[in-house]
XYZ file of C-alpha atoms in Angstrom:
337
model
C -0.213 -0.159 -0.098
C 0.748 3.457 -0.722
C 1.321 5.847 1.752
C -1.126 8.867 1.607
C 0.768 12.072 0.775
C 1.119 14.662 3.687
C -0.668 18.038 2.140
C 1.089 21.520 2.541
C 0.607 24.141 5.313
C -1.986 26.426 4.453
C -0.115 29.795 4.959
C 2.672 29.468 2.314
C 2.386 30.337 -1.072
C 2.963 27.587 -3.720
C 6.568 27.716 -5.492
C 5.079 28.420 -9.203
C 3.914 31.573 -8.293
C 7.521 32.669 -6.635
C 9.255 31.562 -10.116
C 6.449 33.793 -11.928
C 7.228 36.516 -9.970
C 11.171 36.544 -9.651
C 11.073 36.359 -13.618
C 9.046 39.312 -14.013
C 11.184 41.289 -11.482
C 14.392 39.901 -13.771
C 12.472 41.076 -17.127
C 11.895 44.651 -15.467
C 15.290 45.052 -14.403
C 16.964 43.812 -17.669
C 14.315 46.353 -19.393
C 15.388 49.373 -17.095
C 18.800 48.190 -17.644
C 18.340 48.472 -21.745
C 16.380 51.702 -21.828
C 19.091 53.346 -19.185
C 21.770 52.221 -21.716
C 20.156 53.453 -24.435
C 19.645 56.877 -23.051
C 23.192 57.090 -21.922
C 24.679 56.064 -24.992
C 21.909 58.758 -26.968
C 23.231 61.248 -24.054
C 26.666 60.285 -24.942
C 26.194 60.984 -28.799
C 24.280 64.341 -28.023
C 20.723 63.292 -29.277
C 19.451 65.695 -26.533
C 22.102 68.493 -26.967
C 20.916 71.694 -29.645
C 22.583 71.326 -32.723
C 23.055 73.157 -35.791
C 22.035 71.789 -39.278
C 24.738 72.133 -42.262
C 24.404 71.235 -45.762
C 27.444 69.851 -47.756
C 27.518 69.066 -51.366
C 29.632 66.886 -53.051
C 29.088 65.367 -56.438
C 29.854 61.570 -55.262
C 29.234 59.602 -51.614
C 31.338 57.126 -52.118
C 32.816 55.888 -48.628
C 30.419 58.100 -46.598
C 28.154 57.061 -44.212
C 25.341 58.159 -41.651
C 26.902 58.795 -38.721
C 30.014 59.465 -39.704
C 32.402 62.352 -37.805
C 33.339 65.766 -39.084
C 36.440 66.506 -37.653
C 38.202 70.083 -37.140
C 41.817 70.149 -36.108
C 41.723 66.220 -35.280
C 38.157 66.881 -33.079
C 34.724 65.869 -34.145
C 32.586 68.558 -33.926
C 29.614 67.313 -36.095
C 28.074 64.030 -37.411
C 26.412 63.108 -40.817
C 22.724 62.356 -39.706
C 21.281 62.154 -43.469
C 22.714 61.790 -47.111
C 20.354 62.800 -49.914
C 20.563 62.877 -53.745
C 19.598 66.358 -54.744
C 17.528 67.274 -58.105
C 20.656 68.351 -59.752
C 22.521 65.214 -58.791
C 24.586 66.288 -56.382
C 24.818 64.530 -53.103
C 23.607 66.647 -49.993
C 25.190 65.362 -46.517
C 22.860 66.523 -43.424
C 25.522 67.103 -40.607
C 24.481 68.003 -37.302
C 26.999 70.503 -35.527
C 26.248 70.653 -31.584
C 26.033 74.303 -30.683
C 28.864 74.250 -28.404
C 30.830 73.440 -31.405
C 29.559 75.577 -33.872
C 31.865 78.447 -33.031
C 34.862 76.551 -35.001
C 32.911 77.216 -38.235
C 32.983 80.380 -39.917
C 31.853 81.856 -43.382
C 35.148 81.616 -44.468
C 35.279 77.761 -43.268
C 36.468 75.374 -46.369
C 35.379 71.744 -46.110
C 37.043 68.797 -47.632
C 36.594 64.760 -48.396
C 39.654 62.785 -48.769
C 39.686 59.780 -49.365
C 43.148 58.140 -49.245
C 44.633 54.514 -50.552
C 44.534 52.983 -46.800
C 41.654 54.018 -44.413
C 38.336 55.575 -45.066
C 36.901 58.715 -46.135
C 36.979 61.565 -44.153
C 35.221 65.002 -43.952
C 37.123 67.557 -42.437
C 36.438 71.417 -41.406
C 39.213 74.016 -41.856
C 38.465 77.961 -40.368
C 41.483 79.795 -41.534
C 40.048 83.320 -40.325
C 38.528 82.798 -36.673
C 37.742 86.839 -36.679
C 34.888 86.080 -39.392
C 31.022 85.669 -38.807
C 30.058 82.462 -37.249
C 28.126 80.004 -39.942
C 24.797 80.392 -40.003
C 22.049 77.426 -39.432
C 21.362 75.896 -42.270
C 24.347 76.736 -44.126
C 25.193 75.076 -47.816
C 28.610 74.565 -48.281
C 30.683 72.681 -51.538
C 32.928 70.160 -50.352
C 36.603 69.691 -51.928
C 36.993 66.301 -52.705
C 40.469 64.478 -53.003
C 40.605 60.982 -53.853
C 44.210 59.318 -53.982
C 42.808 56.366 -55.316
C 41.408 58.315 -58.527
C 44.990 59.491 -59.693
C 46.179 55.959 -59.644
C 44.807 55.407 -63.087
C 46.530 58.657 -64.493
C 49.920 57.415 -62.780
C 49.428 53.809 -64.337
C 49.099 55.846 -68.070
C 51.768 58.396 -67.202
C 54.477 55.159 -66.181
C 53.573 53.491 -69.112
C 53.900 56.091 -71.386
C 57.263 56.938 -69.853
C 57.895 52.951 -70.294
C 57.249 53.196 -74.051
C 59.709 56.246 -74.105
C 62.368 54.495 -72.518
C 61.714 51.129 -74.890
C 61.944 53.588 -77.722
C 65.001 55.494 -76.785
C 66.774 52.227 -76.098
C 66.013 50.676 -79.287
C 69.303 49.343 -81.492
C 67.533 51.798 -84.341
C 66.655 54.870 -82.246
C 67.811 57.949 -82.594
C 69.816 58.137 -78.965
C 72.138 55.114 -80.210
C 72.689 56.215 -83.608
C 73.826 59.526 -81.852
C 75.855 58.012 -79.531
C 77.615 56.127 -82.605
C 78.341 59.137 -84.054
C 79.868 60.617 -80.790
C 81.975 57.254 -80.834
C 82.997 58.025 -84.030
C 83.857 61.721 -83.315
C 85.814 60.503 -80.280
C 87.707 58.319 -82.264
C 88.793 60.948 -84.560
C 89.963 63.476 -81.650
C 91.670 60.781 -80.923
C 93.347 60.677 -83.865
C 96.914 62.395 -85.548
C 94.570 65.362 -86.689
C 92.964 66.299 -83.739
C 89.747 68.680 -83.614
C 91.052 69.560 -87.148
C 89.931 66.348 -88.476
C 86.507 66.592 -86.870
C 86.036 70.138 -88.374
C 87.349 69.468 -91.858
C 85.927 65.916 -92.435
C 89.479 64.378 -93.910
C 92.934 64.327 -93.254
C 94.041 65.881 -96.661
C 92.162 69.217 -95.889
C 93.764 69.016 -92.207
C 97.658 68.779 -93.835
C 96.120 71.610 -96.361
C 95.313 73.560 -93.058
C 98.249 72.911 -90.773
C 100.952 73.757 -93.935
C 98.938 77.157 -94.667
C 99.655 77.846 -90.314
C 102.829 77.087 -90.690
C 103.397 79.659 -93.710
C 101.634 82.274 -92.104
C 103.862 81.868 -88.755
C 107.002 82.169 -91.143
C 105.218 85.289 -92.905
C 104.768 86.578 -89.744
C 108.283 85.715 -88.385
C 109.529 87.281 -91.374
C 107.565 90.416 -91.531
C 108.983 90.916 -87.492
C 112.519 91.023 -89.286
C 111.470 94.011 -91.647
C 109.631 95.568 -89.051
C 112.874 95.863 -87.048
C 114.622 96.564 -90.269
C 112.363 99.930 -90.825
C 112.337 101.042 -87.299
C 116.204 100.719 -87.190
C 116.061 102.596 -90.651
C 113.829 105.283 -89.021
C 115.878 105.560 -86.434
C 118.728 106.362 -88.528
C 117.434 108.482 -90.713
C 115.472 110.456 -87.802
C 119.172 110.864 -86.334
C 120.667 111.914 -89.797
C 117.942 114.491 -90.602
C 117.262 115.643 -87.028
C 120.275 114.684 -84.834
C 121.689 117.047 -82.338
C 124.926 118.650 -82.286
C 126.508 118.800 -85.496
C 129.743 118.146 -86.278
C 132.454 116.867 -89.156
C 130.918 113.686 -90.873
C 127.323 115.053 -90.875
C 126.380 113.355 -87.173
C 124.546 116.365 -86.064
C 121.808 116.392 -88.508
C 121.096 117.935 -92.118
C 118.458 119.916 -90.997
C 120.359 121.075 -87.929
C 123.416 121.775 -90.836
C 121.342 123.344 -93.148
C 120.105 125.632 -90.578
C 123.432 126.756 -89.349
C 124.339 127.131 -93.082
C 121.603 129.596 -93.772
C 122.320 131.318 -90.799
C 126.051 132.288 -92.093
C 124.738 132.855 -95.468
C 122.567 135.607 -94.134
C 124.888 137.061 -92.670
C 127.414 137.352 -95.572
C 124.547 138.511 -97.793
C 124.057 141.456 -95.128
C 127.678 141.964 -95.374
C 127.312 141.912 -98.842
C 124.584 144.267 -98.795
C 126.420 146.835 -96.505
C 129.029 146.842 -99.019
C 127.182 147.858 -101.866
C 125.466 150.579 -99.769
C 128.984 151.803 -99.270
C 129.546 151.554 -103.203
C 126.608 153.492 -104.150
C 127.467 156.455 -101.544
C 131.187 156.583 -102.822
C 129.895 156.362 -106.368
C 127.354 159.775 -105.502
C 130.592 161.306 -103.899
C 132.320 160.405 -107.111
C 130.033 161.784 -109.026
C 129.639 164.822 -107.181
C 133.566 165.496 -106.325
C 135.271 165.223 -109.555
C 138.321 167.104 -108.833
C 139.304 164.255 -105.806
C 139.147 161.809 -108.199
C 142.820 160.123 -106.597
C 141.053 160.016 -103.115
C 137.894 158.329 -105.071
C 140.335 155.844 -106.848
C 141.814 154.742 -103.503
C 138.488 154.251 -101.628
C 137.304 152.576 -104.546
C 140.202 149.890 -104.694
C 139.779 149.283 -101.131
C 136.049 148.804 -101.538
C 136.336 146.523 -104.558
C 138.496 144.342 -102.295
C 135.937 144.044 -99.632
C 133.441 142.924 -102.397
C 136.326 140.300 -103.395
C 136.471 139.267 -100.246
C 132.469 139.010 -99.578
C 131.574 137.178 -102.885
C 134.610 134.778 -102.136
C 133.150 133.891 -98.891
C 129.549 133.572 -100.678
C 131.218 131.378 -102.954
C 132.747 129.366 -100.113
C 129.851 129.007 -98.610
C 127.475 128.064 -101.371
C 129.883 125.024 -101.920
C 129.603 124.170 -98.637
C 125.798 124.216 -98.807
C 126.095 121.934 -101.878
C 128.203 119.510 -100.483
C 126.320 119.091 -97.290
C 122.532 119.412 -98.789
C 122.111 116.474 -101.284
C 118.498 117.565 -102.269
C 119.135 120.731 -104.411
C 121.727 119.819 -107.207
C 121.841 123.292 -109.056
C 121.474 126.321 -106.478
C 121.526 130.112 -107.313
C 121.881 133.102 -105.428
C 121.328 136.308 -106.810
C 122.732 139.205 -105.174
C 120.223 142.050 -104.794
């Protein structure tokens, strides 16, 4: 026989009801925790903070997602809350900027969207003049886009073109190879016996002719130097003989000086002759006026004649001396007054 079970005491609740109560309390705690966490996250993300709307316009939205930060000097000052495609085909990024961080945005601020090879897309703000007026709420600004990956095709095309040019330059029938061949041949000609002349003239025969002409020109120059020296010597001798100083025997004093001295002597003799003739005229007048004194006049005329003869002999000697010293006048005639 089975024993009869003992019923529970009437003052204790059933155990099932206790478990249900505990489960409800646990669910309420979990719900409060989730709600509190959500509220904290929303508060931390500035959901309850006053914000200012900024609209950024770009022609491409690749790499940009909702929730992306907009940075200024490395600090996040705004967050993209919405991305729209406008009627003109451009993309509008709606950025929420907290009011406390909106002071960094000015009317002269510049906004860029940078896409690098490594990493994601970044939206940055630059304000160079913080003294400018603040950016108003709902302002629309154009984004300057810089994509490093977009430059890769251009860079690849440039590298390919460069390689094609290098290949064309290094071919055996290229102009560079021919130029190097010509330079090599010119260098070999420069090392030859004719040197640079062989390169300039093109063949050795012309180079030899040019060298021969140069040697002849040098010889002519040497001869001309000798002739110039001889001419200088002749000019010096002629100068010494014609314009020499201190005349003496043998013509060492110079022809000009000797001629000058001779002319001075001749002038003196002519002066003496003129004085003698004047005396003759006076005596002739006296002879014509005084006929009675013929003996005295005849004596005076004899003395005067002797003086005239002496003067004429001196003139004759002077003329001979001039003819001997002055070779330029062979026939010289002196007329007495």
